[in-house]
Coordinates of C-alpha atoms in Angstrom, one line a residue:
X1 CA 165.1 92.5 228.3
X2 CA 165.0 89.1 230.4
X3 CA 168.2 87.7 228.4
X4 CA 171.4 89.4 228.9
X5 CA 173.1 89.2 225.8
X6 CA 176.6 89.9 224.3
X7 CA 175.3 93.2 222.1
X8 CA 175.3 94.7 225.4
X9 CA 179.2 94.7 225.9
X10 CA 181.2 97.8 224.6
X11 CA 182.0 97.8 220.6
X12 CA 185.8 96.6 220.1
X13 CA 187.8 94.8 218.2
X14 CA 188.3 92.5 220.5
X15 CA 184.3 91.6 220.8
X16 CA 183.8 92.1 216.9
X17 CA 185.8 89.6 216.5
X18 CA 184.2 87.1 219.4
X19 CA 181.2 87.6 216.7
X20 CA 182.6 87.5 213.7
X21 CA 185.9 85.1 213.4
X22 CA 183.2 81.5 214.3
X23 CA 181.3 83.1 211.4
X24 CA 184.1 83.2 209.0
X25 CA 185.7 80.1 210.1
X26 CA 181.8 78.8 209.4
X27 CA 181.7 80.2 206.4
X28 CA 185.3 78.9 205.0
X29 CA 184.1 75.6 205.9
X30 CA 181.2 75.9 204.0
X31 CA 183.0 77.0 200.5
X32 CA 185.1 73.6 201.4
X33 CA 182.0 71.9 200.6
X34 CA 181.4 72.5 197.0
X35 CA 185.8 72.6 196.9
X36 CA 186.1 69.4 198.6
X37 CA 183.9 67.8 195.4
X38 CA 186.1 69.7 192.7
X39 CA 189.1 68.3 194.1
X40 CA 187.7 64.8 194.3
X41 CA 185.7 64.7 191.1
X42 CA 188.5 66.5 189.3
X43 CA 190.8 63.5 190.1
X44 CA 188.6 60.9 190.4
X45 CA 186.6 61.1 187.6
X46 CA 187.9 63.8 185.2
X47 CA 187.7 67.3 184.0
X48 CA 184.5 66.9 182.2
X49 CA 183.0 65.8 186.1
X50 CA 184.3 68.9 187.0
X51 CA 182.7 71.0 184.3
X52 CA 179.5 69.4 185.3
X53 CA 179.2 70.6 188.8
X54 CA 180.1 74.0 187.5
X55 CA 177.5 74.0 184.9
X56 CA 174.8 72.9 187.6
X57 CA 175.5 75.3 190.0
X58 CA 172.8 78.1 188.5
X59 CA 170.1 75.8 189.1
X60 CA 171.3 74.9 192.6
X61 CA 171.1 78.6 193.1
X62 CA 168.1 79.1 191.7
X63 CA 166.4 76.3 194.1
X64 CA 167.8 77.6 197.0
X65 CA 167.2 82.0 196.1
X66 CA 163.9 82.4 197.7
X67 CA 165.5 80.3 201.5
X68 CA 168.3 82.5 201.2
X69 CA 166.5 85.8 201.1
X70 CA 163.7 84.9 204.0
X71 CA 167.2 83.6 206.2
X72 CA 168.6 87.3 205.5
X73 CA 165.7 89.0 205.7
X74 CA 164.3 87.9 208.2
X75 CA 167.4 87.6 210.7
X76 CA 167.2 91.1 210.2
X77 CA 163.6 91.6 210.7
X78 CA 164.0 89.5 214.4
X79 CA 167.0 90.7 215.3
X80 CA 165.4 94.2 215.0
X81 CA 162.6 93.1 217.1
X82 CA 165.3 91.5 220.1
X83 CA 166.8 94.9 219.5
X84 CA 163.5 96.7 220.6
X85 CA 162.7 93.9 223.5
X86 CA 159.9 92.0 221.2
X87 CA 161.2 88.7 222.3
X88 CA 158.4 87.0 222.3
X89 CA 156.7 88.2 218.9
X90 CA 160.1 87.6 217.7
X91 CA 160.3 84.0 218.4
X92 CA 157.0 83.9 216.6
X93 CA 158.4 85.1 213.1
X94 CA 161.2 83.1 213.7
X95 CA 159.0 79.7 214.0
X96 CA 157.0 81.2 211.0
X97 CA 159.7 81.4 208.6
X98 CA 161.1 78.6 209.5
X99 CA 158.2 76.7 208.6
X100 CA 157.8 78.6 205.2
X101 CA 161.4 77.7 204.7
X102 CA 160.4 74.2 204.5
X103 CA 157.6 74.7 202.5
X104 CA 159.4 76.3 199.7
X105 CA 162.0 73.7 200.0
X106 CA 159.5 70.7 198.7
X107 CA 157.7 73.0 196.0
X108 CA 161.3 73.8 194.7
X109 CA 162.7 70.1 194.9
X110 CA 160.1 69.4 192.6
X111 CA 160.2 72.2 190.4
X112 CA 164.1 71.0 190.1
X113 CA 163.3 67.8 189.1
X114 CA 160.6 68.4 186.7
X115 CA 163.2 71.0 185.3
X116 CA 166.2 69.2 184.9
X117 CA 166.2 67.2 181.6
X118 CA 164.9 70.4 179.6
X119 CA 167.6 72.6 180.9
X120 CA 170.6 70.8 180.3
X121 CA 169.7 69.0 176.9
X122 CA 169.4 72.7 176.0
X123 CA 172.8 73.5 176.8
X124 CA 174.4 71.5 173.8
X125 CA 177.1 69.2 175.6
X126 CA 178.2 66.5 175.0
X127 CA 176.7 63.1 176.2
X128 CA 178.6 62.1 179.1
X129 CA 178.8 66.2 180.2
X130 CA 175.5 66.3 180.1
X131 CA 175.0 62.6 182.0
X132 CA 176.9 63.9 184.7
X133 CA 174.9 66.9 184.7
X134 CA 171.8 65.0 185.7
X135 CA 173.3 62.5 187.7
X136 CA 174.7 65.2 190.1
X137 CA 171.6 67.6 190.4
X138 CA 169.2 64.3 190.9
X139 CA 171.0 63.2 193.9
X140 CA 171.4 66.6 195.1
X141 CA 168.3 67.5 195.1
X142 CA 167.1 64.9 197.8
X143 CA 168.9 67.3 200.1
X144 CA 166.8 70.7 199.5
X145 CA 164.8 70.8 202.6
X146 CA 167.7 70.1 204.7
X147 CA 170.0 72.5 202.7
X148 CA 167.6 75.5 203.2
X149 CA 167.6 75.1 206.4
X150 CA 171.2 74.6 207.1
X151 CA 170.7 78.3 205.3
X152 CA 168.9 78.9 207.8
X153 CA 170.0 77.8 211.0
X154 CA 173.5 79.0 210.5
X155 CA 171.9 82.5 210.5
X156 CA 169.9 81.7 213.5
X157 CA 172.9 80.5 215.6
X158 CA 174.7 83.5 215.3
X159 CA 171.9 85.8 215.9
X160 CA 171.3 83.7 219.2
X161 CA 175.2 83.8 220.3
X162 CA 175.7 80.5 219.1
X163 CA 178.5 81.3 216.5
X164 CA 180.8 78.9 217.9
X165 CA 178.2 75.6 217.6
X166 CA 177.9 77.3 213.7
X167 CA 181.3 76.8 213.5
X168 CA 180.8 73.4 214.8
X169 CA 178.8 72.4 212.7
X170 CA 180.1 73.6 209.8
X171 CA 183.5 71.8 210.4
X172 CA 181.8 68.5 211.1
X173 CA 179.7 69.0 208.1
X174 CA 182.9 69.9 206.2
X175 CA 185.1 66.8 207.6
X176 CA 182.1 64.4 207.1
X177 CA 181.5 65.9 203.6
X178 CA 185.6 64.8 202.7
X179 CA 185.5 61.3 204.1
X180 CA 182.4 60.8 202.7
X181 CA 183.5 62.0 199.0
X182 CA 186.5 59.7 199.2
X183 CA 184.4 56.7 200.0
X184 CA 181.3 56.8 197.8
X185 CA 183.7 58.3 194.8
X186 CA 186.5 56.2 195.4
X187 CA 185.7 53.0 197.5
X188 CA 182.2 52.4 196.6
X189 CA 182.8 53.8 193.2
X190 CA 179.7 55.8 193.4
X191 CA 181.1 58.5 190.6
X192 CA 179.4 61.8 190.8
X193 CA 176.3 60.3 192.6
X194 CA 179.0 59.9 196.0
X195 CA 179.6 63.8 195.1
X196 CA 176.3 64.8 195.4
X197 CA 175.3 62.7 198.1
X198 CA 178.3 64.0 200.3
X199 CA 177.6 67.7 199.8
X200 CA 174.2 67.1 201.3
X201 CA 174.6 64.8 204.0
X202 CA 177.8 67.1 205.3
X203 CA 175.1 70.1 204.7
X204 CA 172.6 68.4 206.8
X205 CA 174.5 68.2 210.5
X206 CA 173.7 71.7 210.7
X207 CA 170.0 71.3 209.9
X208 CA 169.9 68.3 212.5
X209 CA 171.8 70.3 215.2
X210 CA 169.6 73.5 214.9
X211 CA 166.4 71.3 215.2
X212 CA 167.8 70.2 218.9
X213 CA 168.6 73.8 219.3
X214 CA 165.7 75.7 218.6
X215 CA 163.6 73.1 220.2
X216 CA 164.8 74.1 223.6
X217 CA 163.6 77.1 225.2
X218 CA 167.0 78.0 226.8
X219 CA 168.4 79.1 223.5
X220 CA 167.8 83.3 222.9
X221 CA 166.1 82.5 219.5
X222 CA 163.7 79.7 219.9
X223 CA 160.3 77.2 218.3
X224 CA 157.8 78.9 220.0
X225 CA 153.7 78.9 218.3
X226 CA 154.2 80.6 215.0
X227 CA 152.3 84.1 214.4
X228 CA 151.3 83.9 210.8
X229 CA 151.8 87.6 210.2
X230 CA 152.1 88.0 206.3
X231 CA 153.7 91.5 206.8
X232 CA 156.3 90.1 208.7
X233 CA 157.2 87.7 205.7
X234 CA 156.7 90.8 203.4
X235 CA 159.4 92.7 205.2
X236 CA 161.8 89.7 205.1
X237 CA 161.0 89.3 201.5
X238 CA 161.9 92.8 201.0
X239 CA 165.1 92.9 203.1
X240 CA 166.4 89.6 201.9
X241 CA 166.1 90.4 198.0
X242 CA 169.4 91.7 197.7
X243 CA 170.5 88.3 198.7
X244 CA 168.2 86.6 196.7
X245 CA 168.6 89.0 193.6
X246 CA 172.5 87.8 194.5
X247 CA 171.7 83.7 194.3
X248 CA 169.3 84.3 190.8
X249 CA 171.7 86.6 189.1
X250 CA 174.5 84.8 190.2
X251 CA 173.4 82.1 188.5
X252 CA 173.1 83.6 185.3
X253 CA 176.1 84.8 185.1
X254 CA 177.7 81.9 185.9
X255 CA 175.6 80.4 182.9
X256 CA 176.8 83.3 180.6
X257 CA 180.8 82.5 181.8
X258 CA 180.0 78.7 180.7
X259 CA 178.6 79.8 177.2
X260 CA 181.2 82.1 176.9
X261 CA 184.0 80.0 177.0
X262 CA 182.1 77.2 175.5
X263 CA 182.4 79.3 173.0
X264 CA 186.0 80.6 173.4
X265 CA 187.6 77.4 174.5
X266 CA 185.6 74.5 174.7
X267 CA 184.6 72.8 177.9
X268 CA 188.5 72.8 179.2
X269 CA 187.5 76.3 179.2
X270 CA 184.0 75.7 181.6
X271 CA 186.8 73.0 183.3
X272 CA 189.2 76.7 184.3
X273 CA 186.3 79.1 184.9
X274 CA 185.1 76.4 188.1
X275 CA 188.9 76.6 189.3
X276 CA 188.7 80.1 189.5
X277 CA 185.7 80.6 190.8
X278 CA 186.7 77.8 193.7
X279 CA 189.6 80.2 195.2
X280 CA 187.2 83.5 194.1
X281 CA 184.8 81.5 196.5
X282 CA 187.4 80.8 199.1
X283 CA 188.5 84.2 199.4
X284 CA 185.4 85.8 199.4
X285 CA 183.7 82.9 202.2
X286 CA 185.9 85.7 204.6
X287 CA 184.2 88.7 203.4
X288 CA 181.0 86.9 203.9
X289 CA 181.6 84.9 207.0
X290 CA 182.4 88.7 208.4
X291 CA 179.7 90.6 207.2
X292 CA 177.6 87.6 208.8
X293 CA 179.0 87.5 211.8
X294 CA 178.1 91.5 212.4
X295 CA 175.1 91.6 210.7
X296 CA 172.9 90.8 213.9
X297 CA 174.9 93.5 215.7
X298 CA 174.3 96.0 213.1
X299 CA 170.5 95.2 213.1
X300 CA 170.2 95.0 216.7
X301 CA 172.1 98.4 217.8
X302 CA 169.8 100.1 214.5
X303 CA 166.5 98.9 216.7
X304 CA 168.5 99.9 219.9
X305 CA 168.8 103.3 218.6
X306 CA 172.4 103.3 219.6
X307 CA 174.8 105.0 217.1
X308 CA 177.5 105.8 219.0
X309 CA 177.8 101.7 219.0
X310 CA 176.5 101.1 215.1
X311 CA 179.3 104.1 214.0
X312 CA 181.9 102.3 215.6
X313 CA 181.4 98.9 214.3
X314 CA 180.9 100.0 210.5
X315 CA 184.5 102.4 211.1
X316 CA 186.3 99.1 212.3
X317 CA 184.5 96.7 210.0
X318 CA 185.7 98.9 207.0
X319 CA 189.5 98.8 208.7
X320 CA 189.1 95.0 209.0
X321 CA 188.0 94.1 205.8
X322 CA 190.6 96.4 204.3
X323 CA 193.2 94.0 205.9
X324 CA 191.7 90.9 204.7
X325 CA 191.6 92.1 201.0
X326 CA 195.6 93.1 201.1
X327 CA 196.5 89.6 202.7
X328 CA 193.6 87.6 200.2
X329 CA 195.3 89.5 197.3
X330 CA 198.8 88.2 198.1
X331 CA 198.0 85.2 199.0
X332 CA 196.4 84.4 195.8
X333 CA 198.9 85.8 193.4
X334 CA 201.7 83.7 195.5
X335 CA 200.3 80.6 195.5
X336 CA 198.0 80.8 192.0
X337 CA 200.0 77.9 190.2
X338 CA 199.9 75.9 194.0
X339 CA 196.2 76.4 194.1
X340 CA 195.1 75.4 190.1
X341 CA 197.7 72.4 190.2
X342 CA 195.3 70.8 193.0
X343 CA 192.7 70.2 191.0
X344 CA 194.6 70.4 187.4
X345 CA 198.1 68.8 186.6
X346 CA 200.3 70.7 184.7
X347 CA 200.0 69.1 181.5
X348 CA 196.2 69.3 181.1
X349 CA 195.2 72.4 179.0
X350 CA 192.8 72.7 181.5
X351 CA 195.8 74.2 184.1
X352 CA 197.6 77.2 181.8
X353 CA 194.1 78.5 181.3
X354 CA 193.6 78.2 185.2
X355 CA 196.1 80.1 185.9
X356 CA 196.5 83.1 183.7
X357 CA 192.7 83.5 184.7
X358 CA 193.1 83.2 188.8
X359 CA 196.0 85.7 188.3
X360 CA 193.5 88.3 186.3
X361 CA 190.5 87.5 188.5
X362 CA 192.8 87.8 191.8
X363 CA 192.6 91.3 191.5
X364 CA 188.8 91.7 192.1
X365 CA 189.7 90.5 195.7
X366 CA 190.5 94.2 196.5
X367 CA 186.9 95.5 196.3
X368 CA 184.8 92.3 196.5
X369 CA 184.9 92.5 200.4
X370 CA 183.6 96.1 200.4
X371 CA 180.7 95.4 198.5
X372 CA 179.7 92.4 200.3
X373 CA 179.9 94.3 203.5
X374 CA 177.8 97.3 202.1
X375 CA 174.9 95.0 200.8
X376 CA 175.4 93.5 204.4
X377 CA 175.1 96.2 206.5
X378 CA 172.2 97.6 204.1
X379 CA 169.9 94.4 204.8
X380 CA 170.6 94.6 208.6
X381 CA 169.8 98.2 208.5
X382 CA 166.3 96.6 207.3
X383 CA 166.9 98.7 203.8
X384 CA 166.7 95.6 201.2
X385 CA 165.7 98.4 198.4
X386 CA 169.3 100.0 198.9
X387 CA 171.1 96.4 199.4
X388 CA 169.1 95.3 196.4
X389 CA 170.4 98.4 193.9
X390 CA 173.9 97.1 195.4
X391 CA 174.1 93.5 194.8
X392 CA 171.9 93.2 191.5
X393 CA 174.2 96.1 190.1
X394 CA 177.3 94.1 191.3
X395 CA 175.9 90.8 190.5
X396 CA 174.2 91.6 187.5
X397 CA 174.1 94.5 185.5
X398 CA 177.8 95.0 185.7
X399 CA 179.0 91.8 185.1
X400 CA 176.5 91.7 182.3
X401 CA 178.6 94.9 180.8
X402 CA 182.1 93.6 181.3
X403 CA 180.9 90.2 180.1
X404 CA 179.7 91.5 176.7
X405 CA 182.2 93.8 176.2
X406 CA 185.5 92.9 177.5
X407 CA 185.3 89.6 175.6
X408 CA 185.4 90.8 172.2
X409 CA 188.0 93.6 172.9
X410 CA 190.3 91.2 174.9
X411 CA 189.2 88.0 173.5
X412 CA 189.7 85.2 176.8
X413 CA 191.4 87.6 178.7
X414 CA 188.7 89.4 178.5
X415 CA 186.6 86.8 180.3
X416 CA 188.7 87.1 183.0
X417 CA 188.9 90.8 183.1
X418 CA 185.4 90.9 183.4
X419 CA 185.2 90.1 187.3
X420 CA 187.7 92.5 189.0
X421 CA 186.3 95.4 186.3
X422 CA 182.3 94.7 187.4
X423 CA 183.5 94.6 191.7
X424 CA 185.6 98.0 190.6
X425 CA 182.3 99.8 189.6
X426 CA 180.2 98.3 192.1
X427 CA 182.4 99.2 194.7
X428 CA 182.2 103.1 193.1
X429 CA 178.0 102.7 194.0
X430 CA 178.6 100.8 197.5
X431 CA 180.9 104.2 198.3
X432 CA 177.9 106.4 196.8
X433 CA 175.4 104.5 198.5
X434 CA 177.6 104.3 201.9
X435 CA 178.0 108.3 201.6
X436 CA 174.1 109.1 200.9
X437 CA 172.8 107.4 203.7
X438 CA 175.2 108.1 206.0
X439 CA 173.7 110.7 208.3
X440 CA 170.2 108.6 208.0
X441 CA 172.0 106.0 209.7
X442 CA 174.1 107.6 211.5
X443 CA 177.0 105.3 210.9

């Protein structure tokens, strides 16, 4: 291969982590973004603000599925092809999804905006809920190209050793997101607008930076003369759908927690469930950041043939994430009333809600990192059928369960119960899963 790279160093610990730590640091960074606008909106504007960005967030996910499962599926795709010295053609998917990227971008900024009026005048909220609703999405929306690409790129610069300029820009993005969210909300008096507008700008310095990147031929991923090769968008289609099964499911069930409690509570209720799901978010931005950061190793020694290297990354990557999930669990339960009381004072109804729930949910954080790692490793093993079963199951069809059931038996509890039951019967299929395909793999 004309690029010596860092898969070719031994598999330790020590070199995991050169990999993986920028990625999580990225990748806490990034769930500041949508955290940084609770906090502001929750005490700048209100509660009701607050339940607005919650009840928007399906159909940000929606928008941004399909970008999320070509940057998946096809880091894996490339990464395999580095892996079996393809450079070149490599670089040529890589251009070509990058410009599909953008095209799905504009069709889906449009298909956001034609959408948005229909979907939450359906909803049944109130007026000014469902004025802040609009206003939020609307300004958001400007930012879709350069959002899917920040999905992108962030990918791309840690498949191409760049992890640490990731992290760069993910802490600019995440410091110019804050000063930016005090000044249009509070200074300019901008309301939710400032929110919105914030979130994407601080999105888009990693979109910027990776065009300067990728446009220079010294980087190991690189714009090159796309290859339109369909099959090549096929197979990151198909090893990205876990992910994207992940974005679209995750988005109804967040739709199904808002009706739920609109139902149960009111929208203080809606108010808790997006305080919850802020320090869920937190903690599970270091599962992800992880399984990110080793991703590219997993798909490149898989193309390598090497599994003397691939069994000894998934045995310490199970060992590390183990770790995290005691110290996230503690954490959480310690501080639960800490964390809740920074976005909901004490004597808002909003805040006892908030923190029975984030002491029932906490308990999910034993097994979410497991199964985020196993639909991981899955799609860098270029099985997105497998990765698929795992995170629609998780995602989906489980929480669908505990959300239908656990409710009526338990009432709100219930609600809360639902989570940490649905990531304890995931993780029994990511271990069934894990088990079946082990000597395949050879893991």
């Amino acid at each position: 291969m004309e690029h010596q790279n860092a898969y070719e160093n031994p598999v330790t610990l020590r070199n995991i982590l050169k990999f993986a730590i920028p990625t999580i640091a990225m990748s806490v960074f990034m769930s500041f973004y949508t955290m940084v606008d609770g906090l502001f909106v929750s005490n700048l504007i209100g509660t009701d603000a607050l339940s607005a960005i919650n009840l928007t967030a399906p159909v940000i996910q929606l928008v941004t599925a399909i970008s999320t499962m070509l940057a998946t599926g096809g880091s894996a795709v490339i990464m395999k092809k580095m892996g079996e010295h393809r450079s070149q053609e490599a670089r040529e998917d890589f251009t070509f999804l990058i410009l599909v990227n953008v095209a799905v971008g504009l069709v889906m900024c449009g298909a956001g905006y034609a959408a948005t009026e229909k979907i939450f005048g359906a909803m049944g909220l109130t007026a000014q809920v469902a004025g802040y609703c609009t206003e939020y999405l609307s300004r958001y929306l400007l930012f879709t190209v350069p959002i899917l690409l920040m999905n992108n790129f962030t990918l791309y610069m840690i498949a191409s050793e760049k992890a640490t300029l990731s992290l760069i820009c993910s802490v600019s993005g995440g410091v110019l997101n804050m000063v930016l969210d005090y000044v249009l909300i509070a200074v300019f008096d901008m309301g939710i607008s400032g929110a919105a507008i914030a979130t994407g700008l601080g999105y888009s310095v990693t979109a910027v930076a990776g065009m300067f990147l990728f446009s220079g031929r010294k980087c190991l991923l690189h714009f090159t003369r796309p290859a339109f090769r369909f099959r090549v968008l096929a197979n990151a289609a198909t090893n990205g759908c876990s992910e994207m099964a992940t974005a679209l499911v995750t988005g109804i069930i967040t739709m199904m927690f808002n009706w739920t409690m609109l139902r149960y509570v009111g929208e203080d209720g809606v108010a808790a469930v997006t305080i919850i799901m802020y320090v869920l978010m937190f903690a599970s931005s270091l599962y992800t950041g992880y399984s990110y950061g080793v991703a590219p190793m997993i798909s490149y020694y898989h193309g390598e043939k090497n599994h003397m290297k691939l069994k000894k990354l998934v045995s310490v990557s199970l060992r590390v994430i183990a770790a995290i999930s005691v110290v996230t669990v503690v954490v959480s339960f310690a501080a639960t009333k800490v964390l809740v009381s920074v976005f909901a004072r004490p004597d808002n109804p909003v805040y006892e809600l908030a923190v029975t729930g984030n002491r029932i949910c906490t308990l999910a954080l034993f097994f979410i990192g497991f199964n985020i790692f196993a639909s991981g490793m899955f799609t860098a093993l270029s099985n997105g059928i497998v990765s698929a079963v795992l995170a629609f199951s998780r995602s989906f069809v489980f929480m669908l369960i505990t959300m239908l059931a656990l409710p009526v038996i338990f009432g709100v509890n219930g609600i809360w119960l639902a989570t940490p039951a649905a990531e304890l019967m995931a993780l029994l299929l990511s271990a069934f899963m894990f088990v079946k395909h082990r000597r395949r793999y050879q893991y």
